[in-house]
PDB file of C-alpha atoms and ligand atoms in Angstrom:
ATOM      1  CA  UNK A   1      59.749 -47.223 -48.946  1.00 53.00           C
ATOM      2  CA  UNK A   2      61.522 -46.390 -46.057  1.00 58.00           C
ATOM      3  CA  UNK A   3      60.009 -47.318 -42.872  1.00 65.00           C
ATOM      4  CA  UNK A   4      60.516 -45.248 -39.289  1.00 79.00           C
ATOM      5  CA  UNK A   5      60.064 -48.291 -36.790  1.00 92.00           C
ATOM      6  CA  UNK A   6      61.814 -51.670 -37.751  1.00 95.00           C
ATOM      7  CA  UNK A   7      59.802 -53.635 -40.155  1.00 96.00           C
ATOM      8  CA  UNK A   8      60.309 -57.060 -38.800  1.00 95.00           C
ATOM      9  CA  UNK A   9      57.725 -57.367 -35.983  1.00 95.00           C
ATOM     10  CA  UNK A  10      59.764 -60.674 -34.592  1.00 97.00           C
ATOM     11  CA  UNK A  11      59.875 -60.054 -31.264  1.00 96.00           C
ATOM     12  CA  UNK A  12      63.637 -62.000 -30.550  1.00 96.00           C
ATOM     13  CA  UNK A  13      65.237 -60.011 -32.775  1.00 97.00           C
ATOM     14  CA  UNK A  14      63.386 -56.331 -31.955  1.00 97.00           C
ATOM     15  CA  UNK A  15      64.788 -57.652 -28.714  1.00 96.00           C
ATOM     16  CA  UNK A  16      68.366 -58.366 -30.258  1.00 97.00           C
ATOM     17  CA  UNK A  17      67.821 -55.053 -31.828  1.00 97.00           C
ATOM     18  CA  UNK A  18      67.664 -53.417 -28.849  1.00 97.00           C
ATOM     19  CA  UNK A  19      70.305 -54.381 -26.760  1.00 97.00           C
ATOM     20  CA  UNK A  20      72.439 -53.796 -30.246  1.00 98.00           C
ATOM     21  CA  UNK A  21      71.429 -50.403 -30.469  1.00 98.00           C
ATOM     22  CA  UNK A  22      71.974 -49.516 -26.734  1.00 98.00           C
ATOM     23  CA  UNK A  23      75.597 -51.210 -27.672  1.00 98.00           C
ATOM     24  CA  UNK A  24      75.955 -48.422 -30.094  1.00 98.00           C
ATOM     25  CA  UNK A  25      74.988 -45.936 -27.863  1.00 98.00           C
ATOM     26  CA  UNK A  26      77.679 -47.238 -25.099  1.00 98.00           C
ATOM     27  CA  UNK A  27      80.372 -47.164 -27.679  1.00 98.00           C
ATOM     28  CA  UNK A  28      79.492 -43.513 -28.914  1.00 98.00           C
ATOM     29  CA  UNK A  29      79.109 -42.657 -25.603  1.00 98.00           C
ATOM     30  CA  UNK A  30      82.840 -43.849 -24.418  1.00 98.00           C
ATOM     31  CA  UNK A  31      84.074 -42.488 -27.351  1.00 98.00           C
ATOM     32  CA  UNK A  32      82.645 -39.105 -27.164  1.00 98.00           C
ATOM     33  CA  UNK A  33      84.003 -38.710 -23.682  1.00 98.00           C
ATOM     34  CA  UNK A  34      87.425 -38.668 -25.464  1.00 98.00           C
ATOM     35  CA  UNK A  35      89.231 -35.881 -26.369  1.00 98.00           C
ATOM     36  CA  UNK A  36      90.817 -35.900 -29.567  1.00 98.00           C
ATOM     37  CA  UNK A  37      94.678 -36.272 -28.382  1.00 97.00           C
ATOM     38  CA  UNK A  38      93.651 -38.784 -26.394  1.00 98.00           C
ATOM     39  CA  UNK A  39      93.010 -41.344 -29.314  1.00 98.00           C
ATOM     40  CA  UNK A  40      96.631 -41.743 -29.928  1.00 98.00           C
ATOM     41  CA  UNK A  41      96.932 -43.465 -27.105  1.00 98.00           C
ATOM     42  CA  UNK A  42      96.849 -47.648 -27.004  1.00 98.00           C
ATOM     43  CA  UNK A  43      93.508 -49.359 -26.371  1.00 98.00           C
ATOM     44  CA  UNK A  44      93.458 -52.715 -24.878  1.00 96.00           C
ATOM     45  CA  UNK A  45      94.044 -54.543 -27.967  1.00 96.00           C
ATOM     46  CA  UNK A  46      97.795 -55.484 -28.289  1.00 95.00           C
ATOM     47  CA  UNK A  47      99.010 -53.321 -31.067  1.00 96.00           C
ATOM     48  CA  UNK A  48      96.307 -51.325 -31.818  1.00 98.00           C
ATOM     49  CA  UNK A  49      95.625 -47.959 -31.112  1.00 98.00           C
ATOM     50  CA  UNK A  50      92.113 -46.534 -29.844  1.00 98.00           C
ATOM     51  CA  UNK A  51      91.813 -45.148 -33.132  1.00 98.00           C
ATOM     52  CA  UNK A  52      92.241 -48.599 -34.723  1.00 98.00           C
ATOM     53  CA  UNK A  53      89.353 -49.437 -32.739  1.00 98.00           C
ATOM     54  CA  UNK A  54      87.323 -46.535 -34.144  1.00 98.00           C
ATOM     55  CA  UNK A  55      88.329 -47.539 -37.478  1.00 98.00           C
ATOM     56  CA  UNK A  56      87.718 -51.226 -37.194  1.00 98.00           C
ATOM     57  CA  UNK A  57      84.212 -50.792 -35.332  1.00 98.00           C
ATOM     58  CA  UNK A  58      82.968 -48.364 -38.214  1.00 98.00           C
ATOM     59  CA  UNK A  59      84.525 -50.676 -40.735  1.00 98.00           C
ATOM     60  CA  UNK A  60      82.521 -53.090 -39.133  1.00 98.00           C
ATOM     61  CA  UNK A  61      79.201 -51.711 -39.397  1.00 98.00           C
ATOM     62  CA  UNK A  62      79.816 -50.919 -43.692  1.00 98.00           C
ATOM     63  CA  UNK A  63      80.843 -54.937 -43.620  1.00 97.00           C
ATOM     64  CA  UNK A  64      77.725 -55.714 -41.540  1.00 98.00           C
ATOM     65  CA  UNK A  65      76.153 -53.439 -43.871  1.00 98.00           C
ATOM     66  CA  UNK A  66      76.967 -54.832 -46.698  1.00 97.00           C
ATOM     67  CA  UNK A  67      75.157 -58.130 -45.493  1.00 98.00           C
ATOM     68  CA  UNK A  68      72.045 -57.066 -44.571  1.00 98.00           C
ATOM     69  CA  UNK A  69      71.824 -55.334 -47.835  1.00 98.00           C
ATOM     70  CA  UNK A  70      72.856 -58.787 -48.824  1.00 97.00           C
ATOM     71  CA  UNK A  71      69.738 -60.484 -47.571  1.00 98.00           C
ATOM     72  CA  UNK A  72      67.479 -57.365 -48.322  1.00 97.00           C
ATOM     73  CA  UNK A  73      68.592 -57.676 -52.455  1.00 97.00           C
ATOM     74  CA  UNK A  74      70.094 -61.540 -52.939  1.00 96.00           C
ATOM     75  CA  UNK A  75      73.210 -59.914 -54.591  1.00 96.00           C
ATOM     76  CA  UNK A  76      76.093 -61.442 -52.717  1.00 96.00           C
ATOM     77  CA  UNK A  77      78.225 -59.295 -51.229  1.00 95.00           C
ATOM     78  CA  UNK A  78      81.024 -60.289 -48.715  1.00 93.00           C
ATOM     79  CA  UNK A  79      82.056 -58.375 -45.595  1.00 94.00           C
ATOM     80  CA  UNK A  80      85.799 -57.656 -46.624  1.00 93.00           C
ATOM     81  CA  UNK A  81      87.242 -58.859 -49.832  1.00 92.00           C
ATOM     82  CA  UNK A  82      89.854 -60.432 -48.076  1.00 93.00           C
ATOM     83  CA  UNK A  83      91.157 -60.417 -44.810  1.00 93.00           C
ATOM     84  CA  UNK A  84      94.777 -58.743 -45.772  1.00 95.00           C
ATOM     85  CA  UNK A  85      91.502 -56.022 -47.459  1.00 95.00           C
ATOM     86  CA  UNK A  86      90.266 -55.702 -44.067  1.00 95.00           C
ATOM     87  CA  UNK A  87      93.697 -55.219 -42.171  1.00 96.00           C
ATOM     88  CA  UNK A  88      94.714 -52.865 -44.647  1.00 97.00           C
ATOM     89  CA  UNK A  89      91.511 -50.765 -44.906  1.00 97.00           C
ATOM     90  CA  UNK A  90      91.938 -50.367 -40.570  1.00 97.00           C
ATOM     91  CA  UNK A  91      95.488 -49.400 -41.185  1.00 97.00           C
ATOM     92  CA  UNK A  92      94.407 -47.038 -43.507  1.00 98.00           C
ATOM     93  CA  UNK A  93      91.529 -45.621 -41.574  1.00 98.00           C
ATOM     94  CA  UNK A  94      92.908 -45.745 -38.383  1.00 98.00           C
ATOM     95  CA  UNK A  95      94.976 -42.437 -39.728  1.00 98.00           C
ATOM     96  CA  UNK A  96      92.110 -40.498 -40.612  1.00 98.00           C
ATOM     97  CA  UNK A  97      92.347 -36.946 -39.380  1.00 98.00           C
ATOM     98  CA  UNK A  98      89.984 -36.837 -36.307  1.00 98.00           C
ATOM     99  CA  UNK A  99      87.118 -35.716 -37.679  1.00 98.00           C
ATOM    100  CA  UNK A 100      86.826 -38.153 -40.359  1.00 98.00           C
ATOM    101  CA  UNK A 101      87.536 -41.115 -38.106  1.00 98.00           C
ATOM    102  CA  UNK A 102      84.462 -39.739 -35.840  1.00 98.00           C
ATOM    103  CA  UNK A 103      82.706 -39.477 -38.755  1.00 98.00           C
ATOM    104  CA  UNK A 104      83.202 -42.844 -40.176  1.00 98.00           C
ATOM    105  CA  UNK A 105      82.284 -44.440 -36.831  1.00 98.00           C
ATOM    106  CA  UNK A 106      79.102 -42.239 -36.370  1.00 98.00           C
ATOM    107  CA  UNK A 107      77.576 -42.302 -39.755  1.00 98.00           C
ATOM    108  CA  UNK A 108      78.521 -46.480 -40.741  1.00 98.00           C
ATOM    109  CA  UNK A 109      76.240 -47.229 -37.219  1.00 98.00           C
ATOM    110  CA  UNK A 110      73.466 -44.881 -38.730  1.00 98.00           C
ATOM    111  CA  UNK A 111      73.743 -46.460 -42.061  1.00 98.00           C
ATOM    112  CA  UNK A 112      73.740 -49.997 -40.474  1.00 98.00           C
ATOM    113  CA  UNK A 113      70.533 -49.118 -38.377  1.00 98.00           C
ATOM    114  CA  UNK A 114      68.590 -47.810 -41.134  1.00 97.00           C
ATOM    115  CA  UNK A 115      69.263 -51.433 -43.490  1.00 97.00           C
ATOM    116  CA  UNK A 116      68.031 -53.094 -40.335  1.00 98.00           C
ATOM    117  CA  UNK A 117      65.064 -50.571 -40.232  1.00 97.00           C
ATOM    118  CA  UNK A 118      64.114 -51.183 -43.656  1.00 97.00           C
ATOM    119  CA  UNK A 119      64.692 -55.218 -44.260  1.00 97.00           C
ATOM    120  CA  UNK A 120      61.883 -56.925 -45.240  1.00 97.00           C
ATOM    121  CA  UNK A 121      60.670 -59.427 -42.252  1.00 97.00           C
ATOM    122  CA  UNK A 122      61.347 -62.444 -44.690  1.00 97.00           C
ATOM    123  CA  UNK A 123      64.534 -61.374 -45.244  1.00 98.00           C
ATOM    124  CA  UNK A 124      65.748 -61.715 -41.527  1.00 98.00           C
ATOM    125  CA  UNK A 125      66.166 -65.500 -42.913  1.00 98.00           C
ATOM    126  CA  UNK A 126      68.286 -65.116 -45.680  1.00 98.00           C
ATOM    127  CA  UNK A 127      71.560 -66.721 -45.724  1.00 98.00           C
ATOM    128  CA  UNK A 128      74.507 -64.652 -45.793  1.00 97.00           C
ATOM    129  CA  UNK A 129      78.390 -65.565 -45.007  1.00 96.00           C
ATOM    130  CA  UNK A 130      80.648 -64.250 -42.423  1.00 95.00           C
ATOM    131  CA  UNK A 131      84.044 -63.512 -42.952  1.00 92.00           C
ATOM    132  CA  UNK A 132      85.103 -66.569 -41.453  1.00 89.00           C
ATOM    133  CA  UNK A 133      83.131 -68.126 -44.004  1.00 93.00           C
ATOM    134  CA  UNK A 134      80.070 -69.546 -41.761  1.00 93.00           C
ATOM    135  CA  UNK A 135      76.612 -69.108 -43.255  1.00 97.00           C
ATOM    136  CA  UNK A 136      74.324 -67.596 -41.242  1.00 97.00           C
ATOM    137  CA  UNK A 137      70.531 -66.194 -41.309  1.00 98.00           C
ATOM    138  CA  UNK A 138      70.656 -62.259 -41.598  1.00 98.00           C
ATOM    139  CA  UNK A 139      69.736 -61.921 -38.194  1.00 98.00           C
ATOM    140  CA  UNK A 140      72.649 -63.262 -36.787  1.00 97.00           C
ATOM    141  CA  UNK A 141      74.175 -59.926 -37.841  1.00 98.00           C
ATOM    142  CA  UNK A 142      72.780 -58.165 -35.120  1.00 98.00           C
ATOM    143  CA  UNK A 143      74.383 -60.582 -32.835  1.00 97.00           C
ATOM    144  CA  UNK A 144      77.841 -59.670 -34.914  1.00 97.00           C
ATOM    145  CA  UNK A 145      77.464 -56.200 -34.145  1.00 98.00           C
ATOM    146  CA  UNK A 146      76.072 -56.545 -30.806  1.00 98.00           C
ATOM    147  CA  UNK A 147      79.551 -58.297 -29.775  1.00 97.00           C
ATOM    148  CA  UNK A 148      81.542 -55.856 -31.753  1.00 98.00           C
ATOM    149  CA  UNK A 149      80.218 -52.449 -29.971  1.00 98.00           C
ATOM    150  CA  UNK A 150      79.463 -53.340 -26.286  1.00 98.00           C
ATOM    151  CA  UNK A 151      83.413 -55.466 -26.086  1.00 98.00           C
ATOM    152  CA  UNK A 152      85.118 -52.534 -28.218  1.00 98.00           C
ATOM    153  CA  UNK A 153      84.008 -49.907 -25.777  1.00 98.00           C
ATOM    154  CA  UNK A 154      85.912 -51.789 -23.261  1.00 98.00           C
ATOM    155  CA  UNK A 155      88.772 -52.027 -25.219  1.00 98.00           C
ATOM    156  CA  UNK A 156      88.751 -48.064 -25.631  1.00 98.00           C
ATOM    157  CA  UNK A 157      90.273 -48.149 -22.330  1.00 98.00           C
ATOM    158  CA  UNK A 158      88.504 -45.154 -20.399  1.00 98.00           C
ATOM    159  CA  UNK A 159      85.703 -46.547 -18.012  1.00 98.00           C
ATOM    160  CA  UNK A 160      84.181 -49.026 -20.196  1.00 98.00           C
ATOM    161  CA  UNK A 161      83.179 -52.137 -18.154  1.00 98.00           C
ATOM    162  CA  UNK A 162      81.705 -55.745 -18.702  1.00 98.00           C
ATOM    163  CA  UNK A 163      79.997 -55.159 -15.218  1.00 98.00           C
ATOM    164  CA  UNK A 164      78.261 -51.924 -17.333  1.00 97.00           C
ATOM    165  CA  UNK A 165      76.365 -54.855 -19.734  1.00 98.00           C
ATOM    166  CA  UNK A 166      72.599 -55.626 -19.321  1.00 97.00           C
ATOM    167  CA  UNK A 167      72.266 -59.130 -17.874  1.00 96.00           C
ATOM    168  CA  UNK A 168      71.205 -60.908 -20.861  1.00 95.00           C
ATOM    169  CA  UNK A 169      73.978 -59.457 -23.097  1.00 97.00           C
ATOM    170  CA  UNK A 170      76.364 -61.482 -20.455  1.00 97.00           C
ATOM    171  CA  UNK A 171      75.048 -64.710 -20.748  1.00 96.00           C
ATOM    172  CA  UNK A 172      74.718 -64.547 -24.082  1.00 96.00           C
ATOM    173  CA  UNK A 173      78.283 -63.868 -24.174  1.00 97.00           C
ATOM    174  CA  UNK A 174      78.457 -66.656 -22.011  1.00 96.00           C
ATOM    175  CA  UNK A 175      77.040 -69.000 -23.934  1.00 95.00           C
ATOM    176  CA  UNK A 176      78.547 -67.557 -27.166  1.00 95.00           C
ATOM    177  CA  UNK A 177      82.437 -68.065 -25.790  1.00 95.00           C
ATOM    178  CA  UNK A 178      81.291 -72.051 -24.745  1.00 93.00           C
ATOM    179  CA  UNK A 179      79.769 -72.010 -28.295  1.00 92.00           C
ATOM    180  CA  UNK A 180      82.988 -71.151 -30.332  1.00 92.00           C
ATOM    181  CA  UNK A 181      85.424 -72.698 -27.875  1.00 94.00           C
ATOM    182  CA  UNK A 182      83.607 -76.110 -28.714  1.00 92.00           C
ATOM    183  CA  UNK A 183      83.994 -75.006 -32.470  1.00 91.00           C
ATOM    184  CA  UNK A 184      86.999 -74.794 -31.901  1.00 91.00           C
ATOM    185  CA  UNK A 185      89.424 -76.360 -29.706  1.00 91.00           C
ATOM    186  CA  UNK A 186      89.263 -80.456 -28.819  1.00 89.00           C
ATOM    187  CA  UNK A 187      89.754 -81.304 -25.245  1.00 88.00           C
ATOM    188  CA  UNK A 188      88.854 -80.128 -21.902  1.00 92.00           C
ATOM    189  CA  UNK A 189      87.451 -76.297 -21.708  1.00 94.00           C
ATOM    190  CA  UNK A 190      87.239 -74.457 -18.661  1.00 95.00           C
ATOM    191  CA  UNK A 191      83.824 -74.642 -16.958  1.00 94.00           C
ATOM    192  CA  UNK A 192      82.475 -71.184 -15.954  1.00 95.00           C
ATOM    193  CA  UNK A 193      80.384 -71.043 -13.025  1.00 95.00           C
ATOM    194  CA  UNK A 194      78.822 -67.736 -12.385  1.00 96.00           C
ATOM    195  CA  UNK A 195      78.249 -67.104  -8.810  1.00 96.00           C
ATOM    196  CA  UNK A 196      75.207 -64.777  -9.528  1.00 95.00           C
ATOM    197  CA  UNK A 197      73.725 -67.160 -11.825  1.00 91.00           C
ATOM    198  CA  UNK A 198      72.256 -69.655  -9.512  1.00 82.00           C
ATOM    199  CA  UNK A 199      72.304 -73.337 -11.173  1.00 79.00           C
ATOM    200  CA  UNK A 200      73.798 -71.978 -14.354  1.00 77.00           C
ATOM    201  CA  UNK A 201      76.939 -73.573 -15.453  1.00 82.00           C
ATOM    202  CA  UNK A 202      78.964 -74.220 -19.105  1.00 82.00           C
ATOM    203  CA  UNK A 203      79.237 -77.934 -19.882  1.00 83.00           C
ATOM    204  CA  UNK A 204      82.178 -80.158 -18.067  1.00 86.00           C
ATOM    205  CA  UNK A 205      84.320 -81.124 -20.025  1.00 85.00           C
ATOM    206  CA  UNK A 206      86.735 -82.250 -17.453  1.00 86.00           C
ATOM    207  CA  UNK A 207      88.417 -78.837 -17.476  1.00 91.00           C
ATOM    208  CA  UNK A 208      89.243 -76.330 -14.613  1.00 93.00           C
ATOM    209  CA  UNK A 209      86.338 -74.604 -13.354  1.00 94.00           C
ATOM    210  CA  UNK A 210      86.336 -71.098 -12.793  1.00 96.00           C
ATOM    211  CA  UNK A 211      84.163 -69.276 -10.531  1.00 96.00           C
ATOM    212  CA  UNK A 212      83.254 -65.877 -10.075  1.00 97.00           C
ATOM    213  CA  UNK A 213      80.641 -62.808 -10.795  1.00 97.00           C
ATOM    214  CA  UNK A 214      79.306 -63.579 -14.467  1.00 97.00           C
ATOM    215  CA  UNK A 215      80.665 -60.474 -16.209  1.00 98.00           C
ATOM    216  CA  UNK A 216      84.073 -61.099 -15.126  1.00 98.00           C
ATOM    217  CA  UNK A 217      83.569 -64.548 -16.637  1.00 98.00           C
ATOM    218  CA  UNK A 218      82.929 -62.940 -19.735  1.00 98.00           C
ATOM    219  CA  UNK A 219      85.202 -60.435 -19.545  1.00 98.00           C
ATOM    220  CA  UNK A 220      88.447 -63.251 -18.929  1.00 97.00           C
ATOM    221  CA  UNK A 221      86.590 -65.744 -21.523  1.00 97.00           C
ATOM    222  CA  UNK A 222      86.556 -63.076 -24.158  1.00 97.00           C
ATOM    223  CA  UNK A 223      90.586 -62.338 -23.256  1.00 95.00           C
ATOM    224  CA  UNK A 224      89.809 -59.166 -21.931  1.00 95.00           C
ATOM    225  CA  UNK A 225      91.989 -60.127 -18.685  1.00 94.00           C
ATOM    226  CA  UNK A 226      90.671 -59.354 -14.684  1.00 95.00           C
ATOM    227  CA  UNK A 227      91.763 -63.154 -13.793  1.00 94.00           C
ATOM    228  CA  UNK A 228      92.588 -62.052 -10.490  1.00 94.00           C
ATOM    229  CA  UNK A 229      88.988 -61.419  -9.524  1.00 95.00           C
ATOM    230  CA  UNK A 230      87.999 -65.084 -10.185  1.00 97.00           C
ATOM    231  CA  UNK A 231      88.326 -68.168  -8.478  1.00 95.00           C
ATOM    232  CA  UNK A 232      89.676 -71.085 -10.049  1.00 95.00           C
ATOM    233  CA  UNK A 233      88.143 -73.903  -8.517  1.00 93.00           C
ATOM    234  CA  UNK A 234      90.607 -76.592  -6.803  1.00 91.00           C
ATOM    235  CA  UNK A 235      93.392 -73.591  -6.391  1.00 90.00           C
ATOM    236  CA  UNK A 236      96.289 -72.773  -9.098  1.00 88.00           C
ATOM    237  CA  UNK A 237      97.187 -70.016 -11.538  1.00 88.00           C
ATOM    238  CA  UNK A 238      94.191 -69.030 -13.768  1.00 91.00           C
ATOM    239  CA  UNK A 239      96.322 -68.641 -16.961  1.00 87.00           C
ATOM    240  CA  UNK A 240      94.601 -67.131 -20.152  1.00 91.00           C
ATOM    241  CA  UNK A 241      91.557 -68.754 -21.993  1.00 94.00           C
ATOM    242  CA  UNK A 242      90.962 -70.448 -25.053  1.00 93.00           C
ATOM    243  CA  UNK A 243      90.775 -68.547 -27.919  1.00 91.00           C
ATOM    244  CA  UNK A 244      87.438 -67.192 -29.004  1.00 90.00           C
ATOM    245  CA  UNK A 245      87.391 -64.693 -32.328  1.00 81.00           C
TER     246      UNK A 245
HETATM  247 ZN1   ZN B   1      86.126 -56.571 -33.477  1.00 53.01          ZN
END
């Protein structure tokens, strides 16, 4: 039976579920403010149109759909097929005629919600896989989708800004980026040291440190640029990061 408030009644992820949600609305809202010429024109991914963007955010809410409906049933199903599937099916999307593309992105983030809505608490601890091949509880996909909709509407290029994020979406950016840089790349990492985070550093691992207002850390950790309004520590270029997705 379909329920109208979120069956799970743990309260970190009705939490997680919130600041996802209010990602969704930040992305619809950026994206409603644009016109429909205007989604020809690049986004802040090399390469990619904003309507790439559209497409791959509402492509990403079916995949993350797909895995909650995963945990809700036990019948695996992956996110893409492959990842040449996944290219291809933004490539193909990304052409849509306007409507369609709005569409896609508007009614994938409904569908989403509503498998969220309706998973059994239990099932919040399922194990599902990520297209990278990790497995993860099912409530990591909130976390997933969280990333994908609050970073995209940056990368639509027309106001969206990392300084726009609730606090607690930025550090756990934060301490997402130190979490897959340690994954993986060996050697020194840059330590970030937010300047409005009293005390609160990444670990030293003997790399530069970099210092400056915590959503610009995020914003340069997650290769979304703005190097020149941090610090690094010592003096010297602030080149790009590590990689992180
Ligand atoms: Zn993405």
């Amino acid at each position: 039976m379909a329920a109208r408030t979120d069956r799970t009644q743990d309260p970190e992820i009705r939490a997680a579920l919130l600041t996802a949600r209010r990602g969704q609305a930040y992305f619809s809202r950026k994206l409603a403010e644009l016109r429909d010429h205007e989604l020809d024109a690049p986004s802040l991914l090399p390469g990619w149109t904003r309507r790439h963007v559209i497409a791959h955010v509402g492509l990403n809410a079916r995949a993350l759909t797909r895995l909650t409906e995963w945990a809700a049933t036990g019948v695996e199903t992956p996110m893409y097929d492959s990842p040449e599937a996944r290219d291809a099916e933004i490539e193909f999307a990304a052409t849509l005629p306007t409507r369609a593309l709005r569409h896609l992105s508007a009614h994938a983030a409904v569908h989403l919600d509503v498998e969220w809505r309706d998973l059994a608490p239990e099932a919040w601890d399922a194990t599902v896989r990520t297209a990278q091949g990790r497995d993860v509880p099912a409530s990591e996909t909130v976390w997933m989708r969280t990333r994908e909709v609050w970073i995209h509407a940056v990368d639509l290029d027309n106001g969206g800004s990392f300084r726009h994020f609730p606090a607690e979406l930025v550090d756990a950016l934060l301490t997402d980026v130190e979490r897959v840089w340690r994954r993986k790349h060996d050697g020194p990492l840059p330590v970030l040291e937010p300047t409005d985070r009293p005390g609160a550093t990444t670990e030293d691992t003997g790399g530069i440190r970099v210092r400056g207002r915590a959503a610009d850390l995020a914003r340069w950790a997650t290769g979304r640029g703005g190097a020149a309004l941090l610090e690094r520590v010592g003096g010297g270029e602030l080149g790009e990061p590590p990689g992180w997705l």
